[in-house]
Amino acid sequence: MSRTLDHPLTWYALHDSTHVSVRGYRCRGGPTAEEHSDNHNIVLLRRGVFQKHVGRQSLTADVNQALFFAKGSTYRVSHPLDGGNRGTVFTLAPHALRDMLSDFDPARADQPDQPFPFASGPCESGVFWRHRQFLRRLEAAGAQPPLDPMWRDETVLHLMADILAAAFARHSAPQKRRRGDTCVDHADRAEAAKSYLACRMGESITLDDVARHVHTSPFHLSRVFRQHTGVPVHRYLTRLRLRAALERLADGVRDLTALALELGYASHSHFTDTFRREFGRTPSDMRRALSRRPLAEVSKNPEV
Protein backbone atom coordinates (compact mmCIF):
# COMPACT_ATOMS: atom_id res chain seq x y z
CA MET A 1 0.00 0.00 0.00
CA SER A 2 1.42 3.36 -0.97
CA ARG A 3 0.25 6.95 -1.04
CA THR A 4 0.50 9.37 -3.90
CA LEU A 5 0.68 12.35 -1.55
CA ASP A 6 3.21 13.20 1.13
CA HIS A 7 1.29 12.21 4.26
CA PRO A 8 2.48 11.47 7.81
CA LEU A 9 2.49 7.70 7.39
CA THR A 10 5.17 5.59 9.08
CA TRP A 11 5.84 1.92 8.25
CA TYR A 12 7.84 -0.63 10.22
CA ALA A 13 8.58 -4.29 9.49
CA LEU A 14 7.46 -6.94 11.98
CA HIS A 15 7.88 -10.27 10.20
CA ASP A 16 8.87 -11.51 6.78
CA SER A 17 9.10 -15.03 5.35
CA THR A 18 8.45 -16.89 2.11
CA HIS A 19 4.81 -17.30 3.22
CA VAL A 20 3.77 -13.97 4.66
CA SER A 21 5.00 -10.50 5.55
CA VAL A 22 3.70 -8.37 8.40
CA ARG A 23 4.12 -4.61 8.61
CA GLY A 24 2.88 -2.13 11.14
CA TYR A 25 1.92 1.43 10.30
CA ARG A 26 1.12 4.66 12.08
CA CYS A 27 -0.87 7.40 10.39
CA ARG A 28 -1.34 10.80 11.98
CA GLY A 29 -4.28 11.62 9.72
CA GLY A 30 -4.44 14.60 7.43
CA PRO A 31 -6.38 15.58 4.30
CA THR A 32 -7.90 13.08 1.91
CA ALA A 33 -5.20 11.08 0.15
CA GLU A 34 -5.18 8.75 -2.81
CA GLU A 35 -3.64 5.33 -2.19
CA HIS A 36 -2.64 2.38 -4.31
CA SER A 37 -2.40 -1.21 -3.12
CA ASP A 38 0.81 -2.84 -4.31
CA ASN A 39 -0.20 -6.32 -3.08
CA HIS A 40 -3.22 -8.31 -1.96
CA ASN A 41 -3.33 -7.04 1.63
CA ILE A 42 -5.37 -7.75 4.73
CA VAL A 43 -5.42 -4.94 7.30
CA LEU A 44 -6.35 -5.01 10.99
CA LEU A 45 -6.58 -1.78 12.93
CA ARG A 46 -5.21 -1.37 16.43
CA ARG A 47 -6.72 2.05 17.08
CA GLY A 48 -8.44 4.92 15.31
CA VAL A 49 -10.64 5.02 12.25
CA PHE A 50 -10.39 5.94 8.57
CA GLN A 51 -12.71 5.89 5.58
CA LYS A 52 -11.95 4.19 2.28
CA HIS A 53 -13.66 5.68 -0.78
CA VAL A 54 -14.02 3.89 -4.11
CA GLY A 55 -16.11 5.86 -6.54
CA ARG A 56 -19.30 6.84 -4.71
CA GLN A 57 -19.00 4.03 -2.15
CA SER A 58 -17.42 4.56 1.27
CA LEU A 59 -16.28 2.05 3.87
CA THR A 60 -15.59 2.97 7.49
CA ALA A 61 -12.55 1.08 8.80
CA ASP A 62 -12.22 0.53 12.55
CA VAL A 63 -11.02 -2.07 15.07
CA ASN A 64 -14.15 -4.20 14.70
CA GLN A 65 -13.34 -5.48 11.23
CA ALA A 66 -10.70 -6.73 8.82
CA LEU A 67 -10.11 -4.82 5.60
CA PHE A 68 -9.21 -6.40 2.25
CA PHE A 69 -7.25 -4.60 -0.48
CA ALA A 70 -6.76 -6.15 -3.91
CA LYS A 71 -3.47 -5.65 -5.71
CA GLY A 72 -3.62 -2.75 -8.14
CA SER A 73 -6.67 -1.14 -6.58
CA THR A 74 -6.76 2.64 -6.18
CA TYR A 75 -8.90 4.39 -3.62
CA ARG A 76 -9.09 7.52 -1.50
CA VAL A 77 -8.65 7.66 2.27
CA SER A 78 -10.08 10.27 4.62
CA HIS A 79 -9.99 10.66 8.39
CA PRO A 80 -13.28 11.48 10.14
CA LEU A 81 -11.63 11.61 13.57
CA ASP A 82 -8.55 13.44 14.80
CA GLY A 83 -5.64 11.38 16.08
CA GLY A 84 -4.98 9.24 13.02
CA ASN A 85 -4.95 5.47 13.17
CA ARG A 86 -2.62 2.56 13.69
CA GLY A 87 -2.77 -0.93 12.26
CA THR A 88 -1.12 -4.00 10.78
CA VAL A 89 -0.84 -4.99 7.13
CA PHE A 90 -0.59 -8.70 6.30
CA THR A 91 0.57 -9.75 2.84
CA LEU A 92 0.23 -13.44 2.04
CA ALA A 93 2.50 -14.94 -0.60
CA PRO A 94 0.53 -16.02 -3.70
CA HIS A 95 0.87 -19.72 -2.89
CA ALA A 96 -0.32 -19.23 0.71
CA LEU A 97 -3.28 -17.12 -0.35
CA ARG A 98 -4.24 -19.62 -3.05
CA ASP A 99 -4.12 -22.50 -0.56
CA MET A 100 -6.42 -20.68 1.86
CA LEU A 101 -8.87 -19.63 -0.83
CA SER A 102 -9.13 -23.21 -2.08
CA ASP A 103 -10.62 -24.14 1.32
CA PHE A 104 -13.27 -21.41 1.33
CA ASP A 105 -14.08 -20.77 -2.32
CA PRO A 106 -12.23 -22.96 -4.85
CA ALA A 107 -13.33 -20.71 -7.71
CA ARG A 108 -11.44 -17.81 -6.12
CA ALA A 109 -8.25 -19.84 -5.99
CA ASP A 110 -8.30 -19.82 -9.79
CA GLN A 111 -8.67 -16.03 -9.90
CA PRO A 112 -5.36 -14.74 -8.55
CA ASP A 113 -6.13 -11.16 -9.62
CA GLN A 114 -9.43 -11.06 -7.70
CA PRO A 115 -8.99 -13.08 -4.51
CA PHE A 116 -11.35 -11.07 -2.29
CA PRO A 117 -15.08 -10.89 -3.13
CA PHE A 118 -15.53 -8.43 -0.24
CA ALA A 119 -13.96 -5.22 1.07
CA SER A 120 -14.31 -6.03 4.76
CA GLY A 121 -15.12 -8.82 7.17
CA PRO A 122 -15.68 -9.27 10.90
CA CYS A 123 -12.81 -9.14 13.37
CA GLU A 124 -14.19 -11.25 16.20
CA SER A 125 -12.96 -10.80 19.76
CA GLY A 126 -10.79 -13.91 19.66
CA VAL A 127 -9.07 -12.75 16.46
CA PHE A 128 -8.64 -9.24 17.83
CA TRP A 129 -6.97 -10.61 20.95
CA ARG A 130 -4.68 -13.03 19.06
CA HIS A 131 -3.60 -10.23 16.71
CA ARG A 132 -2.74 -8.01 19.64
CA GLN A 133 -0.90 -10.73 21.51
CA PHE A 134 1.13 -11.63 18.42
CA LEU A 135 2.16 -8.01 17.88
CA ARG A 136 3.26 -7.54 21.46
CA ARG A 137 5.44 -10.62 21.26
CA LEU A 138 6.99 -9.41 17.99
CA GLU A 139 7.56 -5.90 19.30
CA ALA A 140 9.11 -7.27 22.51
CA ALA A 141 11.38 -9.70 20.65
CA GLY A 142 14.33 -7.32 20.76
CA ALA A 143 14.54 -7.76 24.52
CA GLN A 144 14.20 -11.54 24.41
CA PRO A 145 15.76 -14.52 22.62
CA PRO A 146 14.63 -14.58 18.96
CA LEU A 147 11.13 -15.93 18.41
CA ASP A 148 10.84 -19.27 16.63
CA PRO A 149 10.32 -18.49 12.90
CA MET A 150 8.03 -21.52 12.59
CA TRP A 151 5.85 -20.20 15.43
CA ARG A 152 5.63 -16.81 13.76
CA ASP A 153 4.62 -18.27 10.39
CA GLU A 154 2.09 -20.67 11.87
CA THR A 155 0.55 -18.00 14.08
CA VAL A 156 0.07 -15.56 11.21
CA LEU A 157 -1.21 -18.17 8.76
CA HIS A 158 -3.82 -19.44 11.21
CA LEU A 159 -4.85 -15.88 12.00
CA MET A 160 -5.28 -15.04 8.31
CA ALA A 161 -7.19 -18.27 7.67
CA ASP A 162 -9.63 -17.46 10.47
CA ILE A 163 -10.11 -13.91 9.17
CA LEU A 164 -10.83 -15.17 5.66
CA ALA A 165 -13.15 -17.89 6.96
CA ALA A 166 -15.18 -15.32 8.90
CA ALA A 167 -15.37 -12.99 5.90
CA PHE A 168 -16.52 -15.74 3.53
CA ALA A 169 -19.05 -16.97 6.09
CA ARG A 170 -20.39 -13.45 6.66
CA HIS A 171 -20.77 -12.62 2.99
CA SER A 172 -22.17 -15.98 1.95
CA ALA A 173 -24.90 -15.95 4.61
CA PRO A 174 -28.37 -16.23 3.06
CA GLN A 175 -30.02 -12.85 2.75
CA LYS A 176 -33.36 -11.74 1.48
CA ARG A 177 -33.16 -10.75 -2.17
CA ARG A 178 -33.36 -6.99 -2.68
CA ARG A 179 -33.08 -4.57 -5.54
CA GLY A 180 -29.57 -3.31 -6.22
CA ASP A 181 -30.36 0.29 -5.27
CA THR A 182 -31.88 -0.90 -1.98
CA CYS A 183 -28.73 -2.88 -1.13
CA VAL A 184 -26.57 0.17 -1.82
CA ASP A 185 -28.81 2.36 0.34
CA HIS A 186 -28.65 -0.12 3.22
CA ALA A 187 -24.87 -0.39 2.99
CA ASP A 188 -24.49 3.39 2.90
CA ARG A 189 -26.64 3.82 6.02
CA ALA A 190 -24.76 1.10 7.90
CA GLU A 191 -21.39 2.61 6.99
CA ALA A 192 -22.58 6.07 8.04
CA ALA A 193 -23.72 4.58 11.35
CA LYS A 194 -20.32 2.92 11.88
CA SER A 195 -18.57 6.23 11.28
CA TYR A 196 -20.90 8.00 13.72
CA LEU A 197 -20.25 5.40 16.42
CA ALA A 198 -16.46 5.49 15.93
CA CYS A 199 -16.34 9.28 16.13
CA ARG A 200 -18.61 9.51 19.19
CA MET A 201 -17.90 6.34 21.14
CA GLY A 202 -17.04 8.38 24.24
CA GLU A 203 -20.44 10.06 24.28
CA SER A 204 -23.77 8.88 25.67
CA ILE A 205 -25.31 7.62 22.43
CA THR A 206 -28.87 6.39 21.95
CA LEU A 207 -30.29 4.37 19.09
CA ASP A 208 -32.40 7.41 18.20
CA ASP A 209 -29.24 9.52 17.87
CA VAL A 210 -27.70 7.13 15.37
CA ALA A 211 -30.95 6.67 13.45
CA ARG A 212 -31.44 10.43 13.09
CA HIS A 213 -27.90 10.80 11.85
CA VAL A 214 -28.44 8.30 9.04
CA HIS A 215 -32.01 9.50 8.32
CA THR A 216 -33.95 6.37 9.13
CA SER A 217 -36.02 4.89 11.93
CA PRO A 218 -34.46 3.09 14.93
CA PHE A 219 -36.11 -0.17 13.89
CA HIS A 220 -34.92 0.09 10.30
CA LEU A 221 -31.40 1.00 11.44
CA SER A 222 -31.25 -1.97 13.83
CA ARG A 223 -32.29 -4.40 11.11
CA VAL A 224 -30.05 -2.98 8.37
CA PHE A 225 -27.01 -2.57 10.64
CA ARG A 226 -27.15 -6.16 11.84
CA GLN A 227 -27.58 -7.47 8.29
CA HIS A 228 -24.56 -5.45 7.15
CA THR A 229 -22.18 -6.03 10.10
CA GLY A 230 -23.43 -9.23 11.70
CA VAL A 231 -23.85 -7.64 15.15
CA PRO A 232 -26.36 -5.27 16.79
CA VAL A 233 -25.59 -1.57 17.06
CA HIS A 234 -25.06 -1.72 20.83
CA ARG A 235 -22.65 -4.65 20.52
CA TYR A 236 -20.65 -2.86 17.83
CA LEU A 237 -20.32 0.22 20.04
CA THR A 238 -19.29 -1.89 23.05
CA ARG A 239 -16.51 -3.53 21.04
CA LEU A 240 -15.24 -0.15 19.86
CA ARG A 241 -15.07 1.09 23.44
CA LEU A 242 -13.47 -2.00 24.95
CA ARG A 243 -10.84 -2.36 22.24
CA ALA A 244 -9.94 1.30 22.70
CA ALA A 245 -9.71 0.61 26.44
CA LEU A 246 -7.29 -2.26 25.81
CA GLU A 247 -4.97 0.06 23.88
CA ARG A 248 -5.12 2.68 26.61
CA LEU A 249 -4.28 0.07 29.26
CA ALA A 250 -1.33 -1.06 27.16
CA ASP A 251 -0.18 2.56 27.10
CA GLY A 252 -0.12 2.49 30.92
CA VAL A 253 -3.18 4.59 31.79
CA ARG A 254 -3.59 4.66 35.59
CA ASP A 255 -6.94 6.31 36.32
CA LEU A 256 -9.54 3.67 35.44
CA THR A 257 -12.48 5.82 36.53
CA ALA A 258 -11.40 8.60 34.18
CA LEU A 259 -10.90 6.03 31.40
CA ALA A 260 -14.39 4.64 31.98
CA LEU A 261 -15.96 8.10 31.74
CA GLU A 262 -13.85 8.98 28.70
CA LEU A 263 -15.18 5.92 26.89
CA GLY A 264 -18.82 6.65 27.66
CA TYR A 265 -19.43 4.43 30.69
CA ALA A 266 -21.53 5.77 33.56
CA SER A 267 -19.24 4.39 36.24
CA HIS A 268 -16.05 2.49 36.99
CA SER A 269 -18.08 -0.58 38.00
CA HIS A 270 -20.08 -0.64 34.75
CA PHE A 271 -16.87 -0.41 32.75
CA THR A 272 -15.20 -3.15 34.82
CA ASP A 273 -18.15 -5.55 34.50
CA THR A 274 -18.37 -5.06 30.73
CA PHE A 275 -14.62 -5.39 30.28
CA ARG A 276 -14.53 -8.62 32.32
CA ARG A 277 -17.30 -10.17 30.24
CA GLU A 278 -15.40 -9.39 27.04
CA PHE A 279 -11.81 -10.25 27.99
CA GLY A 280 -12.19 -12.54 30.99
CA ARG A 281 -10.40 -10.31 33.51
CA THR A 282 -10.74 -6.87 35.04
CA PRO A 283 -9.10 -3.76 33.58
CA SER A 284 -6.63 -3.60 36.48
CA ASP A 285 -5.70 -7.27 36.01
CA MET A 286 -5.30 -6.70 32.30
CA ARG A 287 -3.09 -3.66 32.87
CA ARG A 288 -0.76 -5.77 35.00
CA ALA A 289 -0.72 -8.52 32.37
CA LEU A 290 0.06 -6.01 29.63
CA SER A 291 3.04 -4.72 31.59
CA ARG A 292 4.65 -8.17 31.49
CA ARG A 293 6.32 -9.85 28.52
CA PRO A 294 5.31 -12.11 26.94
CA LEU A 295 1.66 -11.25 27.32
CA ALA A 296 -0.31 -13.70 29.44
CA GLU A 297 -3.16 -15.64 27.88
CA VAL A 298 -6.74 -14.53 28.50
CA SER A 299 -8.30 -16.82 31.09
CA LYS A 300 -11.40 -17.66 29.05
CA ASN A 301 -12.83 -17.41 25.58
CA PRO A 302 -13.33 -13.67 25.02
CA GLU A 303 -16.39 -14.20 22.85
CA VAL A 304 -19.54 -13.26 24.78
Coordinates of C-alpha atoms in Angstrom, one line a residue:
M1 CA 0.0 0.0 0.0
S2 CA 1.4 3.4 -1.0
R3 CA 0.2 6.9 -1.0
T4 CA 0.5 9.4 -3.9
L5 CA 0.7 12.4 -1.5
D6 CA 3.2 13.2 1.1
H7 CA 1.3 12.2 4.3
P8 CA 2.5 11.5 7.8
L9 CA 2.5 7.7 7.4
T10 CA 5.2 5.6 9.1
W11 CA 5.8 1.9 8.3
Y12 CA 7.8 -0.6 10.2
A13 CA 8.6 -4.3 9.5
L14 CA 7.5 -6.9 12.0
H15 CA 7.9 -10.3 10.2
D16 CA 8.9 -11.5 6.8
S17 CA 9.1 -15.0 5.4
T18 CA 8.5 -16.9 2.1
H19 CA 4.8 -17.3 3.2
V20 CA 3.8 -14.0 4.7
S21 CA 5.0 -10.5 5.5
V22 CA 3.7 -8.4 8.4
R23 CA 4.1 -4.6 8.6
G24 CA 2.9 -2.1 11.1
Y25 CA 1.9 1.4 10.3
R26 CA 1.1 4.7 12.1
C27 CA -0.9 7.4 10.4
R28 CA -1.3 10.8 12.0
G29 CA -4.3 11.6 9.7
G30 CA -4.4 14.6 7.4
P31 CA -6.4 15.6 4.3
T32 CA -7.9 13.1 1.9
A33 CA -5.2 11.1 0.1
E34 CA -5.2 8.7 -2.8
E35 CA -3.6 5.3 -2.2
H36 CA -2.6 2.4 -4.3
S37 CA -2.4 -1.2 -3.1
D38 CA 0.8 -2.8 -4.3
N39 CA -0.2 -6.3 -3.1
H40 CA -3.2 -8.3 -2.0
N41 CA -3.3 -7.0 1.6
I42 CA -5.4 -7.7 4.7
V43 CA -5.4 -4.9 7.3
L44 CA -6.3 -5.0 11.0
L45 CA -6.6 -1.8 12.9
R46 CA -5.2 -1.4 16.4
R47 CA -6.7 2.1 17.1
G48 CA -8.4 4.9 15.3
V49 CA -10.6 5.0 12.2
F50 CA -10.4 5.9 8.6
Q51 CA -12.7 5.9 5.6
K52 CA -12.0 4.2 2.3
H53 CA -13.7 5.7 -0.8
V54 CA -14.0 3.9 -4.1
G55 CA -16.1 5.9 -6.5
R56 CA -19.3 6.8 -4.7
Q57 CA -19.0 4.0 -2.2
S58 CA -17.4 4.6 1.3
L59 CA -16.3 2.0 3.9
T60 CA -15.6 3.0 7.5
A61 CA -12.6 1.1 8.8
D62 CA -12.2 0.5 12.6
V63 CA -11.0 -2.1 15.1
N64 CA -14.2 -4.2 14.7
Q65 CA -13.3 -5.5 11.2
A66 CA -10.7 -6.7 8.8
L67 CA -10.1 -4.8 5.6
F68 CA -9.2 -6.4 2.3
F69 CA -7.3 -4.6 -0.5
A70 CA -6.8 -6.2 -3.9
K71 CA -3.5 -5.6 -5.7
G72 CA -3.6 -2.8 -8.1
S73 CA -6.7 -1.1 -6.6
T74 CA -6.8 2.6 -6.2
Y75 CA -8.9 4.4 -3.6
R76 CA -9.1 7.5 -1.5
V77 CA -8.7 7.7 2.3
S78 CA -10.1 10.3 4.6
H79 CA -10.0 10.7 8.4
P80 CA -13.3 11.5 10.1
L81 CA -11.6 11.6 13.6
D82 CA -8.5 13.4 14.8
G83 CA -5.6 11.4 16.1
G84 CA -5.0 9.2 13.0
N85 CA -5.0 5.5 13.2
R86 CA -2.6 2.6 13.7
G87 CA -2.8 -0.9 12.3
T88 CA -1.1 -4.0 10.8
V89 CA -0.8 -5.0 7.1
F90 CA -0.6 -8.7 6.3
T91 CA 0.6 -9.8 2.8
L92 CA 0.2 -13.4 2.0
A93 CA 2.5 -14.9 -0.6
P94 CA 0.5 -16.0 -3.7
H95 CA 0.9 -19.7 -2.9
A96 CA -0.3 -19.2 0.7
L97 CA -3.3 -17.1 -0.4
R98 CA -4.2 -19.6 -3.1
D99 CA -4.1 -22.5 -0.6
M100 CA -6.4 -20.7 1.9
L101 CA -8.9 -19.6 -0.8
S102 CA -9.1 -23.2 -2.1
D103 CA -10.6 -24.1 1.3
F104 CA -13.3 -21.4 1.3
D105 CA -14.1 -20.8 -2.3
P106 CA -12.2 -23.0 -4.9
A107 CA -13.3 -20.7 -7.7
R108 CA -11.4 -17.8 -6.1
A109 CA -8.2 -19.8 -6.0
D110 CA -8.3 -19.8 -9.8
Q111 CA -8.7 -16.0 -9.9
P112 CA -5.4 -14.7 -8.5
D113 CA -6.1 -11.2 -9.6
Q114 CA -9.4 -11.1 -7.7
P115 CA -9.0 -13.1 -4.5
F116 CA -11.3 -11.1 -2.3
P117 CA -15.1 -10.9 -3.1
F118 CA -15.5 -8.4 -0.2
A119 CA -14.0 -5.2 1.1
S120 CA -14.3 -6.0 4.8
G121 CA -15.1 -8.8 7.2
P122 CA -15.7 -9.3 10.9
C123 CA -12.8 -9.1 13.4
E124 CA -14.2 -11.3 16.2
S125 CA -13.0 -10.8 19.8
G126 CA -10.8 -13.9 19.7
V127 CA -9.1 -12.7 16.5
F128 CA -8.6 -9.2 17.8
W129 CA -7.0 -10.6 20.9
R130 CA -4.7 -13.0 19.1
H131 CA -3.6 -10.2 16.7
R132 CA -2.7 -8.0 19.6
Q133 CA -0.9 -10.7 21.5
F134 CA 1.1 -11.6 18.4
L135 CA 2.2 -8.0 17.9
R136 CA 3.3 -7.5 21.5
R137 CA 5.4 -10.6 21.3
L138 CA 7.0 -9.4 18.0
E139 CA 7.6 -5.9 19.3
A140 CA 9.1 -7.3 22.5
A141 CA 11.4 -9.7 20.6
G142 CA 14.3 -7.3 20.8
A143 CA 14.5 -7.8 24.5
Q144 CA 14.2 -11.5 24.4
P145 CA 15.8 -14.5 22.6
P146 CA 14.6 -14.6 19.0
L147 CA 11.1 -15.9 18.4
D148 CA 10.8 -19.3 16.6
P149 CA 10.3 -18.5 12.9
M150 CA 8.0 -21.5 12.6
W151 CA 5.8 -20.2 15.4
R152 CA 5.6 -16.8 13.8
D153 CA 4.6 -18.3 10.4
E154 CA 2.1 -20.7 11.9
T155 CA 0.5 -18.0 14.1
V156 CA 0.1 -15.6 11.2
L157 CA -1.2 -18.2 8.8
H158 CA -3.8 -19.4 11.2
L159 CA -4.9 -15.9 12.0
M160 CA -5.3 -15.0 8.3
A161 CA -7.2 -18.3 7.7
D162 CA -9.6 -17.5 10.5
I163 CA -10.1 -13.9 9.2
L164 CA -10.8 -15.2 5.7
A165 CA -13.2 -17.9 7.0
A166 CA -15.2 -15.3 8.9
A167 CA -15.4 -13.0 5.9
F168 CA -16.5 -15.7 3.5
A169 CA -19.1 -17.0 6.1
R170 CA -20.4 -13.5 6.7
H171 CA -20.8 -12.6 3.0
S172 CA -22.2 -16.0 1.9
A173 CA -24.9 -15.9 4.6
P174 CA -28.4 -16.2 3.1
Q175 CA -30.0 -12.8 2.8
K176 CA -33.4 -11.7 1.5
R177 CA -33.2 -10.7 -2.2
R178 CA -33.4 -7.0 -2.7
R179 CA -33.1 -4.6 -5.5
G180 CA -29.6 -3.3 -6.2
D181 CA -30.4 0.3 -5.3
T182 CA -31.9 -0.9 -2.0
C183 CA -28.7 -2.9 -1.1
V184 CA -26.6 0.2 -1.8
D185 CA -28.8 2.4 0.3
H186 CA -28.7 -0.1 3.2
A187 CA -24.9 -0.4 3.0
D188 CA -24.5 3.4 2.9
R189 CA -26.6 3.8 6.0
A190 CA -24.8 1.1 7.9
E191 CA -21.4 2.6 7.0
A192 CA -22.6 6.1 8.0
A193 CA -23.7 4.6 11.4
K194 CA -20.3 2.9 11.9
S195 CA -18.6 6.2 11.3
Y196 CA -20.9 8.0 13.7
L197 CA -20.2 5.4 16.4
A198 CA -16.5 5.5 15.9
C199 CA -16.3 9.3 16.1
R200 CA -18.6 9.5 19.2
M201 CA -17.9 6.3 21.1
G202 CA -17.0 8.4 24.2
E203 CA -20.4 10.1 24.3
S204 CA -23.8 8.9 25.7
I205 CA -25.3 7.6 22.4
T206 CA -28.9 6.4 21.9
L207 CA -30.3 4.4 19.1
D208 CA -32.4 7.4 18.2
D209 CA -29.2 9.5 17.9
V210 CA -27.7 7.1 15.4
A211 CA -31.0 6.7 13.5
R212 CA -31.4 10.4 13.1
H213 CA -27.9 10.8 11.8
V214 CA -28.4 8.3 9.0
H215 CA -32.0 9.5 8.3
T216 CA -33.9 6.4 9.1
S217 CA -36.0 4.9 11.9
P218 CA -34.5 3.1 14.9
F219 CA -36.1 -0.2 13.9
H220 CA -34.9 0.1 10.3
L221 CA -31.4 1.0 11.4
S222 CA -31.2 -2.0 13.8
R223 CA -32.3 -4.4 11.1
V224 CA -30.0 -3.0 8.4
F225 CA -27.0 -2.6 10.6
R226 CA -27.1 -6.2 11.8
Q227 CA -27.6 -7.5 8.3
H228 CA -24.6 -5.5 7.2
T229 CA -22.2 -6.0 10.1
G230 CA -23.4 -9.2 11.7
V231 CA -23.8 -7.6 15.2
P232 CA -26.4 -5.3 16.8
V233 CA -25.6 -1.6 17.1
H234 CA -25.1 -1.7 20.8
R235 CA -22.6 -4.6 20.5
Y236 CA -20.6 -2.9 17.8
L237 CA -20.3 0.2 20.0
T238 CA -19.3 -1.9 23.0
R239 CA -16.5 -3.5 21.0
L240 CA -15.2 -0.2 19.9
R241 CA -15.1 1.1 23.4
L242 CA -13.5 -2.0 24.9
R243 CA -10.8 -2.4 22.2
A244 CA -9.9 1.3 22.7
A245 CA -9.7 0.6 26.4
L246 CA -7.3 -2.3 25.8
E247 CA -5.0 0.1 23.9
R248 CA -5.1 2.7 26.6
L249 CA -4.3 0.1 29.3
A250 CA -1.3 -1.1 27.2
D251 CA -0.2 2.6 27.1
G252 CA -0.1 2.5 30.9
V253 CA -3.2 4.6 31.8
R254 CA -3.6 4.7 35.6
D255 CA -6.9 6.3 36.3
L256 CA -9.5 3.7 35.4
T257 CA -12.5 5.8 36.5
A258 CA -11.4 8.6 34.2
L259 CA -10.9 6.0 31.4
A260 CA -14.4 4.6 32.0
L261 CA -16.0 8.1 31.7
E262 CA -13.9 9.0 28.7
L263 CA -15.2 5.9 26.9
G264 CA -18.8 6.7 27.7
Y265 CA -19.4 4.4 30.7
A266 CA -21.5 5.8 33.6
S267 CA -19.2 4.4 36.2
H268 CA -16.1 2.5 37.0
S269 CA -18.1 -0.6 38.0
H270 CA -20.1 -0.6 34.7
F271 CA -16.9 -0.4 32.7
T272 CA -15.2 -3.1 34.8
D273 CA -18.1 -5.5 34.5
T274 CA -18.4 -5.1 30.7
F275 CA -14.6 -5.4 30.3
R276 CA -14.5 -8.6 32.3
R277 CA -17.3 -10.2 30.2
E278 CA -15.4 -9.4 27.0
F279 CA -11.8 -10.2 28.0
G280 CA -12.2 -12.5 31.0
R281 CA -10.4 -10.3 33.5
T282 CA -10.7 -6.9 35.0
P283 CA -9.1 -3.8 33.6
S284 CA -6.6 -3.6 36.5
D285 CA -5.7 -7.3 36.0
M286 CA -5.3 -6.7 32.3
R287 CA -3.1 -3.7 32.9
R288 CA -0.8 -5.8 35.0
A289 CA -0.7 -8.5 32.4
L290 CA 0.1 -6.0 29.6
S291 CA 3.0 -4.7 31.6
R292 CA 4.7 -8.2 31.5
R293 CA 6.3 -9.9 28.5
P294 CA 5.3 -12.1 26.9
L295 CA 1.7 -11.2 27.3
A296 CA -0.3 -13.7 29.4
E297 CA -3.2 -15.6 27.9
V298 CA -6.7 -14.5 28.5
S299 CA -8.3 -16.8 31.1
K300 CA -11.4 -17.7 29.1
N301 CA -12.8 -17.4 25.6
P302 CA -13.3 -13.7 25.0
E303 CA -16.4 -14.2 22.8
V304 CA -19.5 -13.3 24.8

